[in-house]
PDB file of C-alpha atoms in Angstrom:
ATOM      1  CA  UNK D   1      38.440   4.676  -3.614  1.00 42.00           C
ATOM      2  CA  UNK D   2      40.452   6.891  -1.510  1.00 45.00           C
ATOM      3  CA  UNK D   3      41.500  10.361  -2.696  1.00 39.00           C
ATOM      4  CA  UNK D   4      44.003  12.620  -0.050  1.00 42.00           C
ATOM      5  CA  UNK D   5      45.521  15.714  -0.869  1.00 38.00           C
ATOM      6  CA  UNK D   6      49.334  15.469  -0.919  1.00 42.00           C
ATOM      7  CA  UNK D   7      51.920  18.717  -1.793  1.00 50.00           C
ATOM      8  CA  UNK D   8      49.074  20.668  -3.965  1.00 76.00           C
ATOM      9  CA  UNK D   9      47.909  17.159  -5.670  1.00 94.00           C
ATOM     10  CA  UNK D  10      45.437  14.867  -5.508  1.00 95.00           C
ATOM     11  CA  UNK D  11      46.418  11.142  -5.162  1.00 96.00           C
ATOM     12  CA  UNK D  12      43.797   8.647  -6.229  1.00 96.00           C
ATOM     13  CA  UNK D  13      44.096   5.169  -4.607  1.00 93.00           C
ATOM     14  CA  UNK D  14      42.971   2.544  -7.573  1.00 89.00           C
ATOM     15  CA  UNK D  15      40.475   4.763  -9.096  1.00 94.00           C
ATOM     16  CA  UNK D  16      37.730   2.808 -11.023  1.00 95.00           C
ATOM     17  CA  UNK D  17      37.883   4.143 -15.104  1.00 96.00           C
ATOM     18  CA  UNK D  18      34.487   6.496 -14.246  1.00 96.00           C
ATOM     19  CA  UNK D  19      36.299   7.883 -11.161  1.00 96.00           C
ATOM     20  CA  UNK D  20      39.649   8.482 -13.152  1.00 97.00           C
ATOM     21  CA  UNK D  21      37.320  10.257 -15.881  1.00 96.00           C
ATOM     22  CA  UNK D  22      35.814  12.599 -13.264  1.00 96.00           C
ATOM     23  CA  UNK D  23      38.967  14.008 -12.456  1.00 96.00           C
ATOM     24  CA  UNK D  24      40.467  13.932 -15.705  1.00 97.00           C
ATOM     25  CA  UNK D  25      37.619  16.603 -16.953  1.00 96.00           C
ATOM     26  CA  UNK D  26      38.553  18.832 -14.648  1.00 95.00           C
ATOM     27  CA  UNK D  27      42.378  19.167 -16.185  1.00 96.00           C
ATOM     28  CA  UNK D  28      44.186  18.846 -13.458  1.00 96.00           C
ATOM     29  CA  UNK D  29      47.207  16.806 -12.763  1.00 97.00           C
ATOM     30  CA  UNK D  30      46.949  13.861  -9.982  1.00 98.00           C
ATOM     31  CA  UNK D  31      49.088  10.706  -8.956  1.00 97.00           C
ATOM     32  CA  UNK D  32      46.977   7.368  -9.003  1.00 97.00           C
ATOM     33  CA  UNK D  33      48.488   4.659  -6.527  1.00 94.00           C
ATOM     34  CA  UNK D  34      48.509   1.089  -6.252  1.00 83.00           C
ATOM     35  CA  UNK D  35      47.921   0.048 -10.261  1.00 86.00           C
ATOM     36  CA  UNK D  36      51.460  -0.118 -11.661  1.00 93.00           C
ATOM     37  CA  UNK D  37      53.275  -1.262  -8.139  1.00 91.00           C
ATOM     38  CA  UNK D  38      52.102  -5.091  -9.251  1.00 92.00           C
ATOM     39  CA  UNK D  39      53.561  -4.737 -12.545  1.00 97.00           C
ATOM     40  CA  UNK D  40      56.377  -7.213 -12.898  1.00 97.00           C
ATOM     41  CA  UNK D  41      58.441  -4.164 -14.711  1.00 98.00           C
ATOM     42  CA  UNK D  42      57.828  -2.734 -11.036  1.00 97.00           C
ATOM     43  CA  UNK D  43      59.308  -5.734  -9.727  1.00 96.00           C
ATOM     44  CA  UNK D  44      62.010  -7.099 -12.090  1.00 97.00           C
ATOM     45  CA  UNK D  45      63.354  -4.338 -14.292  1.00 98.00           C
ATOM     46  CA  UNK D  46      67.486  -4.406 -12.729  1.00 97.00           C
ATOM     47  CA  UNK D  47      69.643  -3.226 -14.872  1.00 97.00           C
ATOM     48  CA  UNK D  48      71.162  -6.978 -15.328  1.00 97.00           C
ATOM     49  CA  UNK D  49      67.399  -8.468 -16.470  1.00 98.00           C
ATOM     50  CA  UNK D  50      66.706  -5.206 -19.032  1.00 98.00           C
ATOM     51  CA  UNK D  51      70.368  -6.404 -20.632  1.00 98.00           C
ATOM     52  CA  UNK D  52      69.861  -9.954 -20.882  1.00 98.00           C
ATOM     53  CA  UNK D  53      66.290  -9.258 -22.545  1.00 98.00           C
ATOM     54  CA  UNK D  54      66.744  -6.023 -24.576  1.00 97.00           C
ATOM     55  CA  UNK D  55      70.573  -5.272 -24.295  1.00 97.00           C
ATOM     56  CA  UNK D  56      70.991  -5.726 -28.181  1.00 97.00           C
ATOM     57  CA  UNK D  57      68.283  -3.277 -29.016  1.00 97.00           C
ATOM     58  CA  UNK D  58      69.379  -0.285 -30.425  1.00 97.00           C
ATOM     59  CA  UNK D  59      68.635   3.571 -28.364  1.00 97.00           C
ATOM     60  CA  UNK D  60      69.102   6.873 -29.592  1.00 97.00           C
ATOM     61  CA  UNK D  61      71.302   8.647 -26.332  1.00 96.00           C
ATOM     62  CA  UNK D  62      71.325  12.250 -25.584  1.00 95.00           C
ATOM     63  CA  UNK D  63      75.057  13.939 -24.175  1.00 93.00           C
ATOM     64  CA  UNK D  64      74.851  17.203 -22.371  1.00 90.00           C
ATOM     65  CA  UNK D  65      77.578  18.916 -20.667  1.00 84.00           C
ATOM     66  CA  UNK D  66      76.580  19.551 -16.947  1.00 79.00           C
ATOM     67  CA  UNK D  67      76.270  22.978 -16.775  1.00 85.00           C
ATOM     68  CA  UNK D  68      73.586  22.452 -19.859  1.00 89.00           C
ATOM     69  CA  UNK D  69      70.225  23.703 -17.771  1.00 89.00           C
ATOM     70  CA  UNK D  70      71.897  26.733 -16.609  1.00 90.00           C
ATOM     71  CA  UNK D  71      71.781  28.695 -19.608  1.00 92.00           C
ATOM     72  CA  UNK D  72      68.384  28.754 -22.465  1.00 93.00           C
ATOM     73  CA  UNK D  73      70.308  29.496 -25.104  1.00 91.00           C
ATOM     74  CA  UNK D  74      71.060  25.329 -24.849  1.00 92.00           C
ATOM     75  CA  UNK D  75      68.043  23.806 -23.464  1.00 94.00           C
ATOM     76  CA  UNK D  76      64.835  26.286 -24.874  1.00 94.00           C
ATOM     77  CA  UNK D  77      66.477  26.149 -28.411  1.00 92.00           C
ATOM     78  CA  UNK D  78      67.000  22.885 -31.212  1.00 87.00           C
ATOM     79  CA  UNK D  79      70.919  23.405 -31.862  1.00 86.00           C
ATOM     80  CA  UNK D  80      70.736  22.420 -28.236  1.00 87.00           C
ATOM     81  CA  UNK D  81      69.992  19.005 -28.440  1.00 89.00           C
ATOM     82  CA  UNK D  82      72.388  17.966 -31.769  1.00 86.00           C
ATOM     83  CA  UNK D  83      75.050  16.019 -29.592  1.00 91.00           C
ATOM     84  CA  UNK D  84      73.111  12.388 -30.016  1.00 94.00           C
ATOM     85  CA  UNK D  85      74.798   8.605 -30.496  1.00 95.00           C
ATOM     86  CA  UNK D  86      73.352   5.586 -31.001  1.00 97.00           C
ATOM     87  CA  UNK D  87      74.016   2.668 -29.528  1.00 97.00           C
ATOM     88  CA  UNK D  88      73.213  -0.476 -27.713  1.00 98.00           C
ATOM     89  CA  UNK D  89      71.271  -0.163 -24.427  1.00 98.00           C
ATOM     90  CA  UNK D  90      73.695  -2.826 -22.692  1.00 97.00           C
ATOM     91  CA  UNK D  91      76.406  -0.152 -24.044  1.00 96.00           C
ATOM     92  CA  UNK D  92      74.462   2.811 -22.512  1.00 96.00           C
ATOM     93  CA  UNK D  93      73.463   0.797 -19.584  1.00 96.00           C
ATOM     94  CA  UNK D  94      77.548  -0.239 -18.549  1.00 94.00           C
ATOM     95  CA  UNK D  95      79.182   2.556 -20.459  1.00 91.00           C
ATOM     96  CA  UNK D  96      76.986   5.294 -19.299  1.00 90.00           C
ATOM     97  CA  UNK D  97      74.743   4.310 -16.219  1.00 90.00           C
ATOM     98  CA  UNK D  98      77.296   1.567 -14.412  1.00 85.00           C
ATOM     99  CA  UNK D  99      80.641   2.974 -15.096  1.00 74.00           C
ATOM    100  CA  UNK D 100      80.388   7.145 -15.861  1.00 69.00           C
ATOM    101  CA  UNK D 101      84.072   7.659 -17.002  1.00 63.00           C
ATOM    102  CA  UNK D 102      83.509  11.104 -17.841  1.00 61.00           C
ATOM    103  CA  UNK D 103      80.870  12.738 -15.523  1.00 62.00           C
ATOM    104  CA  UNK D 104      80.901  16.371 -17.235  1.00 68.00           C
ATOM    105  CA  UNK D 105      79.646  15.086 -20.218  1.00 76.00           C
ATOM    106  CA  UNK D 106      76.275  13.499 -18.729  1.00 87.00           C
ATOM    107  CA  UNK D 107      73.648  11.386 -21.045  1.00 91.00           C
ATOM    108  CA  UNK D 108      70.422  10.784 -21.001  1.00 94.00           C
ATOM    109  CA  UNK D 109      68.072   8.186 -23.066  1.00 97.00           C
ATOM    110  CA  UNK D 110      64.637  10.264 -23.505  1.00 95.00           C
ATOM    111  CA  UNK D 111      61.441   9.130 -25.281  1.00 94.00           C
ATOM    112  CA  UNK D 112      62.878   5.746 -26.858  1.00 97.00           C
ATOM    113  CA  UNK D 113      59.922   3.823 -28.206  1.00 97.00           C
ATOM    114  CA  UNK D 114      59.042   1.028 -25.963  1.00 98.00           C
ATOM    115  CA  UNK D 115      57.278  -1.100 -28.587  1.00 97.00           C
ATOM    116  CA  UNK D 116      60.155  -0.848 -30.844  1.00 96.00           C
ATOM    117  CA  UNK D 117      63.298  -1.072 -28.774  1.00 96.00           C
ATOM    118  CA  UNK D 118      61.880  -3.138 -25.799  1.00 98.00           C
ATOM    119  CA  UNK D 119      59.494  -5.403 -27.212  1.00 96.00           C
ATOM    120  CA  UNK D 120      61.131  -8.538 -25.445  1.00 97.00           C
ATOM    121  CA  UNK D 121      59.325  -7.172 -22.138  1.00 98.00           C
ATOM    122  CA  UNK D 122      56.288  -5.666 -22.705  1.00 97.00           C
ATOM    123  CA  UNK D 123      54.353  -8.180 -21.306  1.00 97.00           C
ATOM    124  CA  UNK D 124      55.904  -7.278 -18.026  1.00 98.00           C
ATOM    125  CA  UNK D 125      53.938  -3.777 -18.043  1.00 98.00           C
ATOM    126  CA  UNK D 126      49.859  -3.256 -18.421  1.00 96.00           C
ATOM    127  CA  UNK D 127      48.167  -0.623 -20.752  1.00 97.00           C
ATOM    128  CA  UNK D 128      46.362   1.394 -18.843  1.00 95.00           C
ATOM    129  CA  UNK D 129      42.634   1.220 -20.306  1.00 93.00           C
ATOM    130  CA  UNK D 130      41.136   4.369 -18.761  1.00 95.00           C
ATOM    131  CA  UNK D 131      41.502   6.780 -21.946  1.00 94.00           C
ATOM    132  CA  UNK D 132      39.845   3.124 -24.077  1.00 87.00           C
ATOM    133  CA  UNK D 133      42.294   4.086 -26.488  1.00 92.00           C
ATOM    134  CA  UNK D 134      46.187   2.634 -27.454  1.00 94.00           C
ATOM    135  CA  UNK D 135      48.735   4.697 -26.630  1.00 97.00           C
ATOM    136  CA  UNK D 136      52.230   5.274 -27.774  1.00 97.00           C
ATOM    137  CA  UNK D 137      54.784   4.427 -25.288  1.00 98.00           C
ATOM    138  CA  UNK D 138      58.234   5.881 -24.645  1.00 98.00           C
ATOM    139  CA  UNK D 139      60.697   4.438 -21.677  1.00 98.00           C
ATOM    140  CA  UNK D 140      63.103   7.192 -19.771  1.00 98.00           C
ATOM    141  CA  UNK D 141      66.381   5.562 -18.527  1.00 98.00           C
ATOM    142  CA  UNK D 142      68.294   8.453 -16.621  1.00 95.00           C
ATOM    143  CA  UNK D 143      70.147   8.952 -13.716  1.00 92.00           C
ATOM    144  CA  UNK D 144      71.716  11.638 -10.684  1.00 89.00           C
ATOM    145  CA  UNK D 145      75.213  12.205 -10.114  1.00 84.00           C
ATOM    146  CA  UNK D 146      77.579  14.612  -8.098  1.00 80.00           C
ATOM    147  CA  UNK D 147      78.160  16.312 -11.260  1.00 81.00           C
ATOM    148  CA  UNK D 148      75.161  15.510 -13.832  1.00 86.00           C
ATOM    149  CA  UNK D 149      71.576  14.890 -13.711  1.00 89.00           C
ATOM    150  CA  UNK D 150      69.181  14.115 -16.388  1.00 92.00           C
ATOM    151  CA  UNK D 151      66.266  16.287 -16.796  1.00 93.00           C
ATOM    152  CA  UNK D 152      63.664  17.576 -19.050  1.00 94.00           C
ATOM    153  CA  UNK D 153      63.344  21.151 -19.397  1.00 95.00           C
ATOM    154  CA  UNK D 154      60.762  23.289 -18.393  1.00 98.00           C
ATOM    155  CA  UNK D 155      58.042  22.539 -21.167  1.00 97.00           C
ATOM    156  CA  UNK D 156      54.470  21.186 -22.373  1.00 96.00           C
ATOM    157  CA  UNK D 157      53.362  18.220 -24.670  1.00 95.00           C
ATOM    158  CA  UNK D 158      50.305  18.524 -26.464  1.00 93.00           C
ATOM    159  CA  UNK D 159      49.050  15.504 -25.628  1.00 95.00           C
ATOM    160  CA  UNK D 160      47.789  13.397 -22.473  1.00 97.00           C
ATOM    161  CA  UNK D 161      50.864  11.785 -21.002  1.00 98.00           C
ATOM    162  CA  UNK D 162      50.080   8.924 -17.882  1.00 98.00           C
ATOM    163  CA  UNK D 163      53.865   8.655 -16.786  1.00 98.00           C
ATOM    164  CA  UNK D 164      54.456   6.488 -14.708  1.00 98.00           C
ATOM    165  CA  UNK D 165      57.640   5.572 -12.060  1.00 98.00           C
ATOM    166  CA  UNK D 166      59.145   1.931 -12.680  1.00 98.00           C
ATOM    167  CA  UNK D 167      62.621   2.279 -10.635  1.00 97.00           C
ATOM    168  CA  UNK D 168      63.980   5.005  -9.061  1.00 97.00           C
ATOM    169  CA  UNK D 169      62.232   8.659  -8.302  1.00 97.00           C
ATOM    170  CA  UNK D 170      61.876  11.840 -10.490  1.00 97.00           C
ATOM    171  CA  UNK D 171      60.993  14.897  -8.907  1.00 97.00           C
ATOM    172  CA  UNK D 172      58.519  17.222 -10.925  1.00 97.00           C
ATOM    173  CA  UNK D 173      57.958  20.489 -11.027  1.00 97.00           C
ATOM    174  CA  UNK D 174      54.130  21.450 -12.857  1.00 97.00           C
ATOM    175  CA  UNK D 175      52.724  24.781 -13.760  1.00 97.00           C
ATOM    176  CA  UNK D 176      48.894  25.579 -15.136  1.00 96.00           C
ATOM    177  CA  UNK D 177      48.867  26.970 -18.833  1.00 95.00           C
ATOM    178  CA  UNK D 178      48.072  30.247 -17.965  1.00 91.00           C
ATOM    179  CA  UNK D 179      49.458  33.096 -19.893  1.00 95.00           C
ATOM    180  CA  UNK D 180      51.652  31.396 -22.661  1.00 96.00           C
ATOM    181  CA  UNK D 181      53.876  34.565 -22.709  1.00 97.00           C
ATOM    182  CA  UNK D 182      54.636  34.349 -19.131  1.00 97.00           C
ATOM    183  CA  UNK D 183      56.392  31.222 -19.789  1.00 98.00           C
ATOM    184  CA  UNK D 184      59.052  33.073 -22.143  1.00 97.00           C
ATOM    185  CA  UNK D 185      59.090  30.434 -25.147  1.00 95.00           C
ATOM    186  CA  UNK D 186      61.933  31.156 -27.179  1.00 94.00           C
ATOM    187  CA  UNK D 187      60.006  32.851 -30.594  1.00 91.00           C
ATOM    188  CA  UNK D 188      63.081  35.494 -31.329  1.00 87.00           C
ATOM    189  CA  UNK D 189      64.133  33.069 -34.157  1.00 83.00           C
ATOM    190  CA  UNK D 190      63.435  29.940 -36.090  1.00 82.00           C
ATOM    191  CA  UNK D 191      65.771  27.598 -33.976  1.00 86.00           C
ATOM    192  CA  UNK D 192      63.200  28.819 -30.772  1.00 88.00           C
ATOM    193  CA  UNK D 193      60.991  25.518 -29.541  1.00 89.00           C
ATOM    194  CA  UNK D 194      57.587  27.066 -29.225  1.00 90.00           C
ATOM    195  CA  UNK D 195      56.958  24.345 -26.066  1.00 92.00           C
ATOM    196  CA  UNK D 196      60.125  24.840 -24.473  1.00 95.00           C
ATOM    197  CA  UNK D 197      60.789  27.734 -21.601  1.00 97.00           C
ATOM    198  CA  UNK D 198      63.765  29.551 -21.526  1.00 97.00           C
ATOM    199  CA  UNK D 199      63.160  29.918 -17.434  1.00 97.00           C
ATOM    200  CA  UNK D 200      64.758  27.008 -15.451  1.00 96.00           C
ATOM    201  CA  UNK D 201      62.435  26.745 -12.386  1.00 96.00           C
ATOM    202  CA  UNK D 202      65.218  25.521  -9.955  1.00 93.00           C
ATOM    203  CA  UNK D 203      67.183  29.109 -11.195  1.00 92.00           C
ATOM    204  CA  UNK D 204      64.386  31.412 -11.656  1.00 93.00           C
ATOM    205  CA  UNK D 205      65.886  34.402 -12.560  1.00 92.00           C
ATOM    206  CA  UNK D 206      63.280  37.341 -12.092  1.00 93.00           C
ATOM    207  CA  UNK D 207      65.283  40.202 -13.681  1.00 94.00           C
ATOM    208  CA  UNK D 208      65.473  38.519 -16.617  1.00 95.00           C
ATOM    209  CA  UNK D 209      61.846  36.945 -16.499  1.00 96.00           C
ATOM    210  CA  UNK D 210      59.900  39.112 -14.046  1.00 97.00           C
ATOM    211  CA  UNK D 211      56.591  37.657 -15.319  1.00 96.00           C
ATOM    212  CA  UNK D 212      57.167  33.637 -14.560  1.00 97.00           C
ATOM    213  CA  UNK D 213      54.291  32.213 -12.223  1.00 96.00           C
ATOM    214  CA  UNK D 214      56.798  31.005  -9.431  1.00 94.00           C
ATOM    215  CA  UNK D 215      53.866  31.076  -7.043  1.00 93.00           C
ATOM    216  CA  UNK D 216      51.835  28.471  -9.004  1.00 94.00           C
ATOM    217  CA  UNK D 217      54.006  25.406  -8.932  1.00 95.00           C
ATOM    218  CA  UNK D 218      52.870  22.060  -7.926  1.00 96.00           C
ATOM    219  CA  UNK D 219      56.070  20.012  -7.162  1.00 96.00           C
ATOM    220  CA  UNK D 220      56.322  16.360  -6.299  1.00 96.00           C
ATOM    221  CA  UNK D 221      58.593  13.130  -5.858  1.00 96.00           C
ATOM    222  CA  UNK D 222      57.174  10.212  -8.020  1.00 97.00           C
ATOM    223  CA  UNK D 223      57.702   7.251  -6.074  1.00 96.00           C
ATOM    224  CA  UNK D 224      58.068   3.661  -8.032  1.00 97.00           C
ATOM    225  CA  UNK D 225      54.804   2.337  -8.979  1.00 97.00           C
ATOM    226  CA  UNK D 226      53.204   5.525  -9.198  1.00 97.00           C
ATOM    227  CA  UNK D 227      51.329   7.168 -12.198  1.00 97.00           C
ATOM    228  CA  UNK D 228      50.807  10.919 -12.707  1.00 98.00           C
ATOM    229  CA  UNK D 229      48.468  11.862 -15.260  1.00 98.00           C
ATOM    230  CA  UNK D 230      49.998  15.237 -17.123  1.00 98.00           C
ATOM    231  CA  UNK D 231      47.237  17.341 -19.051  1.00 97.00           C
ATOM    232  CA  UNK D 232      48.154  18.804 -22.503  1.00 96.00           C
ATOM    233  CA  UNK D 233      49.454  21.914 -22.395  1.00 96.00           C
ATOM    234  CA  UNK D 234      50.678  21.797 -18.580  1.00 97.00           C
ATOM    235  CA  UNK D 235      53.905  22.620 -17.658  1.00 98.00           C
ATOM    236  CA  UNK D 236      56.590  20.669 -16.418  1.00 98.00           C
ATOM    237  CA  UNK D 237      60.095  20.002 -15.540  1.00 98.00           C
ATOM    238  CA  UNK D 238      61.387  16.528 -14.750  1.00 97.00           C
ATOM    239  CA  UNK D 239      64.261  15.749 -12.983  1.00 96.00           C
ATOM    240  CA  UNK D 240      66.234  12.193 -11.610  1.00 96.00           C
ATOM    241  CA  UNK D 241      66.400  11.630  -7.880  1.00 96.00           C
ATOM    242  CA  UNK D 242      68.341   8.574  -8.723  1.00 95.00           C
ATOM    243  CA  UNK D 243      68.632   6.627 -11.327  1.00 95.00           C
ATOM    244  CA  UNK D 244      65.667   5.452 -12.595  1.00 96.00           C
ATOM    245  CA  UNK D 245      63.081   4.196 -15.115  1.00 98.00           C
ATOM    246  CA  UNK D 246      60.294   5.555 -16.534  1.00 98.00           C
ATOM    247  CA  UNK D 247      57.372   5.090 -18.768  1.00 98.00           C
ATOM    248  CA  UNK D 248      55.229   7.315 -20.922  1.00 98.00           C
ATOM    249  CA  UNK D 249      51.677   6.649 -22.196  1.00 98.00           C
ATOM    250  CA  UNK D 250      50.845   9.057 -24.703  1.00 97.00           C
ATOM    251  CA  UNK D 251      47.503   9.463 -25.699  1.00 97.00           C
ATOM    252  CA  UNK D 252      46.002  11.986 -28.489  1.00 93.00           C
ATOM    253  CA  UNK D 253      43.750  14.583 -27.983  1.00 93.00           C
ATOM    254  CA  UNK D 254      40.670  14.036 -29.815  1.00 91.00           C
ATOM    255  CA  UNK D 255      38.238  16.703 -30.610  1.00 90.00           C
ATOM    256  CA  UNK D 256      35.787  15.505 -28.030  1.00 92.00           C
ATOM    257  CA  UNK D 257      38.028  16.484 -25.605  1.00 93.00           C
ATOM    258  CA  UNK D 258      37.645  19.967 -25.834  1.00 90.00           C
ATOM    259  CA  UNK D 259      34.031  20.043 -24.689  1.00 91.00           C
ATOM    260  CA  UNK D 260      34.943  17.480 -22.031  1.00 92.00           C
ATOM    261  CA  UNK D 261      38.102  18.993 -20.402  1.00 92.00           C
ATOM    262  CA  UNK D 262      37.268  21.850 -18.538  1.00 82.00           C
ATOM    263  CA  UNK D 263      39.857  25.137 -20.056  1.00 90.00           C
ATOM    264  CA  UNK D 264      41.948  23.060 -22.363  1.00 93.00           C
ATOM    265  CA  UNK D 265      40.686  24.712 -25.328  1.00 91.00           C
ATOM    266  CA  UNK D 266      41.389  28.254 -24.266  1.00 93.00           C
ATOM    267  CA  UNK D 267      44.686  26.720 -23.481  1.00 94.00           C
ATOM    268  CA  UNK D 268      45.315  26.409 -27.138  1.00 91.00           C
ATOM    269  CA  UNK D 269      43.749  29.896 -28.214  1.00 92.00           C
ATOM    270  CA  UNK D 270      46.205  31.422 -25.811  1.00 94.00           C
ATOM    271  CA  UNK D 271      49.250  29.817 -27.511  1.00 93.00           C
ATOM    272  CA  UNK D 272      47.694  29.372 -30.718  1.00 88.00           C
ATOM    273  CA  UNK D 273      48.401  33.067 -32.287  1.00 89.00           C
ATOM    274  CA  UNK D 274      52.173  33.622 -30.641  1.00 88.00           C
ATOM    275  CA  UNK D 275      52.671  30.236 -32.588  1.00 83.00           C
ATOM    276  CA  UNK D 276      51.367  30.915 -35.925  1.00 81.00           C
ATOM    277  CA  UNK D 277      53.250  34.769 -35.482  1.00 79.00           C
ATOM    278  CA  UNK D 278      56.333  32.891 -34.589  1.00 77.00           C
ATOM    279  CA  UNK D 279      55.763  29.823 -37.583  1.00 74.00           C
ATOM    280  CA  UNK D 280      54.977  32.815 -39.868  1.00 75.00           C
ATOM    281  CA  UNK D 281      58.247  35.366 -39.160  1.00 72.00           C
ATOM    282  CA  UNK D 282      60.699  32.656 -38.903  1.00 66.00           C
ATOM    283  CA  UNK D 283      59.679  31.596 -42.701  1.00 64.00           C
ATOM    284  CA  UNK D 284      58.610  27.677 -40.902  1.00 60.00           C
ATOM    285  CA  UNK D 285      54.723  28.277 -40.980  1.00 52.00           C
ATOM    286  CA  UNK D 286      53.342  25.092 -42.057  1.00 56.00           C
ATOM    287  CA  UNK D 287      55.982  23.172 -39.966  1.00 57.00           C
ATOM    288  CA  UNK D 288      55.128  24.820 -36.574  1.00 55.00           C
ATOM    289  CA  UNK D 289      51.835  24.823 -36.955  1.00 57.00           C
ATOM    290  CA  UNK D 290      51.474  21.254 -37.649  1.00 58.00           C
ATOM    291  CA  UNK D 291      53.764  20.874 -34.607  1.00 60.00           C
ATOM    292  CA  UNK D 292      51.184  22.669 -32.310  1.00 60.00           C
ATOM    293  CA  UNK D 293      48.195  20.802 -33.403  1.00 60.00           C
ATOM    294  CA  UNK D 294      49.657  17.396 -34.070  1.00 60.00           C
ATOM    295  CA  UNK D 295      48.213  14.661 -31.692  1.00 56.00           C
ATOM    296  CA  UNK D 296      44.918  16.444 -32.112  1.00 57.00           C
ATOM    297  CA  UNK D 297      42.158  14.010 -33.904  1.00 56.00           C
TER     298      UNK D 297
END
């Protein structure tokens, strides 16, 4: 195996599953290479062979107007994200990837469930194996214009996520879970997303949010083929390059984790009590705190 530092990461070259352990204790983020390049999703996933095998499926798609990341009140809160239609994915693929009639309103399809909706070609990607548990998979179908481009917000998932590049690149912006406060989660009301960040790293504004780590950013380009292993509880902001494919292989965190990560624990005691204060004043207790520690077994 070889390992080289690359932009603030480490890159793992076809890590054995005891070598991909080792650094997965130490909960840090890192790109393994040369394991999904072979895949034939790598290798055959156009645009024309995902509608001839899957274009009847049905996909929940996301619109946003472009100037959507530019101000929290949209992206850190739930009223943000109402503006949803479903359709096919050959309709999303021509309507809204191929032919963009209106490119102020862009679109993006997040987190559909690849077992569900693309069952016709899962055989053309490989389960990872180094977590020896099944994970739930969601595909990422977005794209990069002159005058949209789909991104995640600045956030954390509470459970592992191996994402890896099929087409296409994604930038990624990732931050340690250091003070959870710092981070300026949206807890002034009920409609706030407790994992959400009202900062948008590309704009920091540090008037309004004078406390954001800035400094601590890891950034990097995911090139196709490659896998980046997120930690719970990390920070991150995903944007297209291009338009591109992605996959996500969730995995949750078991209670054994805790004593085999390294930090991830005081992780959650740091967010842990603005949560509950936030579940409890907004009148939503149960429902945010069962959002914290879901995924945890």
């Amino acid at each position: 195996m070889n390992i080289k530092t690359s932009q603030s990461i480490l890159r793992l070259n076809n890590p054995s599953t005891r070598e991909f352990l080792d650094r997965w204790k130490q909960y840090q983020p890192f790109i393994i290479e040369d394991i999904a390049k072979n895949w034939d999703a790598c290798n055959n996933w156009s645009n024309d062979y995902l509608i001839e095998h899957c274009g009847n499926s049905m996909v929940t798609v996301r619109f946003f107007k472009k100037d959507f990341l530019e101000d929290y009140k949209k992206f850190a809160y739930q009223d943000g994200y109402s503006l949803v239609k479903e359709m096919t994915y050959k309709e999303y693929i021509n309507d809204y990837i191929k032919d963009r009639k209106n490119d102020d309103l862009g679109c993006y399809l997040p987190e559909a469930s690849f077992e569900d909706s693309f069952s016709e070609i899962i055989g053309d990607v490989t389960y990872p194996e180094y977590l020896n548990s099944k994970p739930f998979v969601s595909l990422w179908h977005g794209f990069s214009s002159n005058n949209f481009t789909s991104a995640s917000p600045l956030h954390f998932d509470r459970i592992h996520n191996l994402f890896v590049q099929i087409r296409g690149k994604k930038r990624i912006l990732l931050f340690p879970p250091s003070n959870y406060l710092s981070f300026y989660p949206p807890l002034e009301d009920s409609s706030g997303m407790g994992h959400n960040s009202k900062v948008n790293p590309d704009m920091v504004n540090l008037e309004l949010f004078p406390k954001f780590p800035w400094q601590e950013r890891i950034e990097v380009v995911l090139e196709p083929g490659e896998m980046l292993y997120i930690p719970p509880f990390w920070w991150h902001h995903v944007t297209a390059v291009d338009e591109n494919i992605s996959l996500s292989f969730w995995y949750d965190v078991k209670i054994k984790d805790f004593f085999k990560q390294k930090r991830i624990f005081s992780s959650v005691l740091n967010i842990a009590p603005h949560y509950l204060y936030h579940a409890i004043s907004s009148g939503e207790s149960l429902m945010h705190t069962i959002n914290l520690f879901k995924g945890i077994v």
